[in-house]
Amino acid sequence: MSEILCAHCHLPCPPKGAIKLEQPQPLYFCCHGCQQVFLLLHSLNLQTFYDKLDKGTLSPVTPAPNYDEARYTSKPFLQTFTTHLENGDLEVALLLENIHCSACIWLIERVLLKQEGIQSVQINYTTHRAYVIFDPNATHIPHILNTIASIGYHASIYDPNTQDKRAKKEHESHYIALVVGIFSTMNVMWIAIASYAGYFSGMDSSMAFKLHIASWILSSLTLFITGAGFFRGAFYGLKHGFLGMDLGVSLGALGTYLYSIYALFKGLEPYFESVSMIITFVFISKFLELKAKIRANSVLDGLQSSLPVQVLLLKEIEGQIQRVLVSPEEVEVGAHIEVLAGESVALDGVLESESAQVSTQAINGENTPTTLQKGDHILAGYTNHANTFIYQTTMPFKRSLLSQMVQLVQKSFMSKPAIQEDTNKLVRYFGVVVLAIAFLSFLAWWFFAGAQRGLVVAISVVVVACPCAFALATPIALILGTNRAFLQGVLIKQASSLETLAKATQVFLDKTGTLTDSLSVRAQHTHAPYDPNLLLALIWHNNHPISLALSTFLQAQHARAGLALESITQEIGGLEGIYQGHILHGGSLAYLQSKGVELGNAEGDFFYSLDHQLLASFSLHAPLKPDAPELVSQLKKMGLGVEILSGDASKEVFNIAQNLGIACQAPLSPPEKLAIVNQAIGNQQIVVMVGDGMNDAPSLAQSQVSICMHAGNDLSLIYSDVVVLNNRLSSVLKTFQIARHAYKIAKQNLIISLAYNALLIPCAVCGLINPPLAALSMSLSSLLVVGNSFRLRG
């Protein structure tokens, strides 16, 4: 009787326990779990999953764990393990188990997206980490976990602390395996030297046999302890149809090992030292790769270490203000936090003390301390350099700047650049070609020189052609490039953005907040006596650049933000406030005219009236940033088209464009900017938009790469691919240079890998390379790739 396969997992059904389902044609299942998943997928119209799975197999469906709903829906749990988004949705990070191939990823995404309340799902196949955004009013985490379990997979909440422990454990296990490999290889080499010396000096056969037995024991330690990871990787790769580096190393080492055992008892010369060298040399390159990744991720480690685990909360208890140590997640918006000298700020807020001196190095790389005044914004990650100060929180911990930066860096490698995808495809076919070459070499040498020689040549081909250099070529260059950009004060949210930046052809620049410095008041025109404290109260809580410039100017004129208006309404072009029955208006000329204010011949950029009487107007000025000419000049030298897109209606924007020697389109509304970006993309241009994250948001979202000056607006962390944390145009230029350098290094790495294989595979086929030399040369190719990539750290 032919073997019956399960219709879901494609594994053999028990001979007497198969579950039969009557369809137009009978279907069989190995268990009730597989039957339920099969029926569920068909009810959701996701049966194309089996086409994507092709001939692959799955694990049988096991019962789902019992998730404690009270724990997963409790407020402390949600505050700790989810991110609260502005629209009220929550985002949770999950670790997936039992993932076998890309078809599994496709299935989980489609099933989850069909559930009510789940807004988006993003899964990284490499890390098996999933980011799920959901509406807490429509669904909850236990339902998400149960949904994943219902289709045969298990998920757990991603905990960075647990991941750190796993990373340390992985490093320790690699270190122990490396020590075993080096110890065994050194000793087996000494034995080999003794054997060769005895061969020339007449060592008797019994002593030679004992030395070979010792070599056998030592090489076994290397093969089954140091090489265990290669065998696991080869097994799972074969199971899912992937012929990669682990298979080549495993076949080469195991083939040499089995042949050496045969040779030992047949009186031939064994190659036990080759077994140990193959495994150890390849493992050294893997260990160096692990160290390189750890070093490359040191930026994230530094960010996470900047997040305080406790803060000093000022809390009123029994009529007295007391200091209470709490975790940042427990602090609510509007709470008062005291920061001692040397401590870091945990949440975004506004300074309440008269002044504070802080270091902003963790955020933008600035070494020089910054002095803040009362009312200034203070960001998570700042470090207190002087006396104790108090600030009031304006953001919850999860939405503070540094927390968001940590989350963005964690997600930065979710998308793979095209060059890496192409390399991965090459590696998939490369393994098949190498095995074919090795088999043909074995047949040819067997025919001319015997099976023993043919086996040695085939093993050398498999080992020397190990594709680990290919696998390392692109990721290590992009990781190091992203980290180097961060050290320059630039946060790149996706590694794929580096490749796009390197290929960019057109750059659009906003003027205000991007090419120009912060606005400042150039002149004040007083039309009637007015109270500056009242005007300050109107604009105090508004983050528009004009409001910020006016606030700074008025405070310098000794105005104080102590008055509280009865109401403030933000409208298009200005603000309206009510104070003790009086109506205040502040804004543009057109806005005040629309409110019936008689302006006469008044000049300025901002106008202020009380009860429809004009009291004052202000002329503002935004000087060109000192590094703007250098940015434009260097971008043009790179062959990029550079143009200003501005919403500014003044002549100043055209003067700036003329001074910089570039084209300009102004005044433009946000939709008009977006139309220009779309037109450029339609003309096959690779567009980079540089803006401040406010009225540039649509254009930033549409361009292939968006670069945002973080001082512009908090939207920069949402709409942009690249965030310039220190707001310097020199850092924008450095980002383009780093992107081109990283892309160049990645291509060089691929050329090194291709040249290595093109040169050494023929040498191995011709019998010019033995297995130990093949292992050494393969490790050297990986070291060349890693060493070349580390040039990005300069």
Coordinates of N, CA and C in Angstrom, one line a residue, residues 589-675:
L589 N -1.2 88.2 7.3 CA -2.0 89.4 6.9 C -3.4 89.0 6.4
A590 N -3.4 87.9 5.6 CA -4.7 87.5 5.1 C -5.6 87.0 6.2
Y591 N -5.1 86.3 7.2 CA -5.9 85.8 8.3 C -6.5 87.0 9.1
L592 N -5.8 88.0 9.4 CA -6.3 89.1 10.2 C -7.3 89.9 9.3
Q593 N -7.1 90.0 8.0 CA -8.0 90.7 7.1 C -9.3 89.9 7.1
S594 N -9.3 88.5 7.1 CA -10.5 87.7 7.1 C -11.3 87.9 8.4
K595 N -10.6 88.3 9.5 CA -11.3 88.6 10.8 C -11.8 90.0 10.9
G596 N -11.6 90.8 9.8 CA -12.2 92.2 9.8 C -11.2 93.2 10.5
V597 N -10.0 92.9 10.6 CA -9.0 93.8 11.2 C -8.5 94.7 10.1
E598 N -8.5 96.0 10.4 CA -8.1 97.1 9.5 C -6.5 97.2 9.7
L599 N -5.8 96.8 8.6 CA -4.3 96.8 8.7 C -3.6 98.0 8.1
G600 N -4.3 98.7 7.2 CA -3.7 99.9 6.6 C -2.5 99.5 5.8
N601 N -1.4 100.3 6.0 CA -0.1 100.0 5.3 C 0.9 99.2 6.2
A602 N 0.4 98.5 7.2 CA 1.2 97.8 8.1 C 2.0 96.7 7.4
E603 N 3.3 96.6 7.7 CA 4.2 95.6 7.1 C 4.6 94.5 8.1
G604 N 4.9 93.4 7.6 CA 5.4 92.3 8.5 C 5.0 90.9 8.0
D605 N 5.4 89.9 8.8 CA 5.0 88.5 8.6 C 4.0 88.0 9.6
F606 N 3.9 88.7 10.7 CA 2.9 88.2 11.8 C 2.3 89.5 12.3
F607 N 0.9 89.4 12.4 CA 0.2 90.6 12.9 C -0.6 90.2 14.1
Y608 N -0.8 91.1 15.1 CA -1.5 90.9 16.3 C -2.5 92.0 16.6
S609 N -3.7 91.5 16.9 CA -4.8 92.5 17.2 C -5.6 92.1 18.5
L610 N -6.2 93.1 19.1 CA -7.0 92.9 20.3 C -8.3 93.6 20.0
D611 N -9.4 92.8 20.1 CA -10.8 93.3 19.7 C -10.8 94.0 18.4
H612 N -10.1 93.3 17.4 CA -10.1 93.8 16.0 C -9.3 95.1 15.8
Q613 N -8.5 95.5 16.7 CA -7.6 96.6 16.5 C -6.2 96.2 16.4
L614 N -5.5 96.5 15.3 CA -4.1 96.1 15.1 C -3.2 96.8 16.2
L615 N -2.5 96.0 16.9 CA -1.6 96.5 18.0 C -0.1 96.4 17.6
A616 N 0.3 95.3 16.9 CA 1.7 95.2 16.5 C 1.8 94.2 15.3
S617 N 2.9 94.4 14.6 CA 3.3 93.5 13.5 C 4.8 93.2 13.6
F618 N 5.2 92.0 13.1 CA 6.6 91.6 13.3 C 7.1 91.1 12.0
S619 N 8.3 91.5 11.6 CA 9.0 91.0 10.4 C 10.0 90.0 10.9
L620 N 10.0 88.8 10.2 CA 10.8 87.7 10.6 C 11.8 87.4 9.5
H621 N 12.9 86.8 9.9 CA 14.0 86.5 9.0 C 14.6 85.1 9.3
A622 N 14.8 84.3 8.2 CA 15.4 83.0 8.4 C 16.7 83.0 7.6
P623 N 17.9 83.2 8.2 CA 19.1 83.2 7.4 C 19.5 81.8 6.8
L624 N 20.1 81.8 5.7 CA 20.6 80.6 5.1 C 21.6 79.9 6.0
K625 N 21.5 78.6 6.1 CA 22.4 77.9 7.0 C 23.8 77.9 6.3
P626 N 24.8 78.0 7.2 CA 26.2 78.2 6.6 C 26.6 77.0 5.8
D627 N 26.1 75.8 6.0 CA 26.6 74.6 5.3 C 25.7 74.3 4.1
A628 N 24.7 75.2 3.8 CA 23.8 75.0 2.6 C 24.6 75.0 1.3
P629 N 25.4 76.1 1.1 CA 26.1 76.1 -0.2 C 27.0 74.9 -0.5
E630 N 27.7 74.4 0.6 CA 28.5 73.2 0.4 C 27.7 72.0 0.1
L631 N 26.5 71.8 0.7 CA 25.6 70.7 0.4 C 25.2 70.7 -1.0
V632 N 24.7 71.8 -1.5 CA 24.2 71.9 -2.9 C 25.4 71.7 -3.9
S633 N 26.5 72.3 -3.6 CA 27.7 72.2 -4.5 C 28.1 70.7 -4.6
Q634 N 28.2 70.0 -3.5 CA 28.6 68.6 -3.5 C 27.6 67.7 -4.2
L635 N 26.3 67.9 -3.9 CA 25.3 67.1 -4.5 C 25.3 67.3 -6.1
K636 N 25.6 68.5 -6.5 CA 25.7 68.7 -8.0 C 26.9 68.0 -8.5
K637 N 28.0 68.0 -7.8 CA 29.2 67.3 -8.2 C 29.0 65.8 -8.3
M638 N 28.1 65.3 -7.5 CA 27.7 63.9 -7.5 C 26.8 63.5 -8.7
G639 N 26.4 64.5 -9.5 CA 25.6 64.3 -10.6 C 24.1 64.3 -10.3
L640 N 23.7 64.8 -9.2 CA 22.3 64.9 -8.8 C 21.6 66.2 -9.2
G641 N 20.4 66.1 -9.6 CA 19.6 67.3 -9.9 C 19.1 67.8 -8.5
V642 N 19.3 69.1 -8.3 CA 18.9 69.8 -7.0 C 17.9 70.9 -7.3
E643 N 16.8 70.9 -6.6 CA 15.8 72.0 -6.8 C 15.1 72.3 -5.5
I644 N 14.7 73.5 -5.3 CA 13.9 74.0 -4.1 C 12.4 73.9 -4.4
L645 N 11.7 73.3 -3.5 CA 10.2 73.3 -3.5 C 9.8 73.9 -2.2
S646 N 9.2 75.1 -2.3 CA 8.9 75.9 -1.1 C 7.5 76.4 -1.1
G647 N 6.9 76.5 0.1 CA 5.6 77.1 0.2 C 5.7 78.6 0.5
D648 N 6.9 79.1 0.6 CA 7.1 80.6 0.9 C 6.8 81.4 -0.3
A649 N 6.0 82.5 -0.1 CA 5.6 83.4 -1.2 C 6.5 84.6 -1.3
S650 N 7.5 84.7 -0.4 CA 8.3 85.9 -0.5 C 9.4 85.8 -1.5
K651 N 10.0 86.9 -1.9 CA 11.1 86.9 -2.9 C 12.4 86.3 -2.3
E652 N 12.4 86.1 -1.0 CA 13.7 85.6 -0.4 C 14.0 84.2 -0.9
V653 N 13.0 83.4 -1.1 CA 13.2 82.0 -1.6 C 13.9 82.0 -2.9
F654 N 13.5 82.9 -3.8 CA 14.2 83.0 -5.2 C 15.6 83.5 -5.1
N655 N 15.8 84.5 -4.1 CA 17.2 85.0 -3.9 C 18.1 83.9 -3.4
I656 N 17.6 83.0 -2.5 CA 18.4 81.9 -2.0 C 18.7 80.9 -3.1
A657 N 17.7 80.6 -3.9 CA 17.9 79.7 -5.1 C 19.0 80.2 -6.0
Q658 N 18.9 81.6 -6.3 CA 19.9 82.2 -7.2 C 21.3 82.1 -6.6
N659 N 21.4 82.4 -5.3 CA 22.7 82.3 -4.6 C 23.3 80.9 -4.7
L660 N 22.4 79.9 -4.6 CA 22.9 78.5 -4.6 C 23.1 78.0 -6.0
G661 N 22.5 78.7 -7.0 CA 22.7 78.3 -8.3 C 21.8 77.1 -8.7
I662 N 20.6 77.0 -8.2 CA 19.7 75.9 -8.4 C 18.3 76.5 -8.8
A663 N 17.5 75.6 -9.3 CA 16.1 76.0 -9.7 C 15.2 76.0 -8.5
C664 N 14.1 76.8 -8.6 CA 13.2 76.9 -7.5 C 11.8 77.0 -8.0
Q665 N 10.8 76.4 -7.3 CA 9.4 76.5 -7.5 C 8.7 76.9 -6.3
A666 N 8.0 78.0 -6.3 CA 7.4 78.6 -5.1 C 6.4 79.7 -5.6
P667 N 5.4 80.0 -4.8 CA 4.9 79.3 -3.6 C 4.1 78.0 -4.0
L668 N 4.3 77.0 -3.2 CA 3.6 75.7 -3.5 C 2.8 75.2 -2.3
S669 N 1.6 74.7 -2.6 CA 0.9 74.1 -1.5 C 1.4 72.7 -1.3
P670 N 1.1 72.0 -0.2 CA 1.5 70.6 -0.1 C 1.0 69.7 -1.3
P671 N -0.2 69.8 -1.8 CA -0.6 69.0 -2.9 C 0.2 69.3 -4.2
E672 N 0.6 70.6 -4.3 CA 1.4 70.9 -5.5 C 2.8 70.4 -5.4
K673 N 3.4 70.4 -4.2 CA 4.7 69.7 -4.0 C 4.6 68.2 -4.3
L674 N 3.5 67.6 -3.8 CA 3.3 66.2 -4.1 C 3.2 65.9 -5.5
A675 N 2.6 66.7 -6.3 CA 2.4 66.5 -7.7 C 3.8 66.6 -8.4

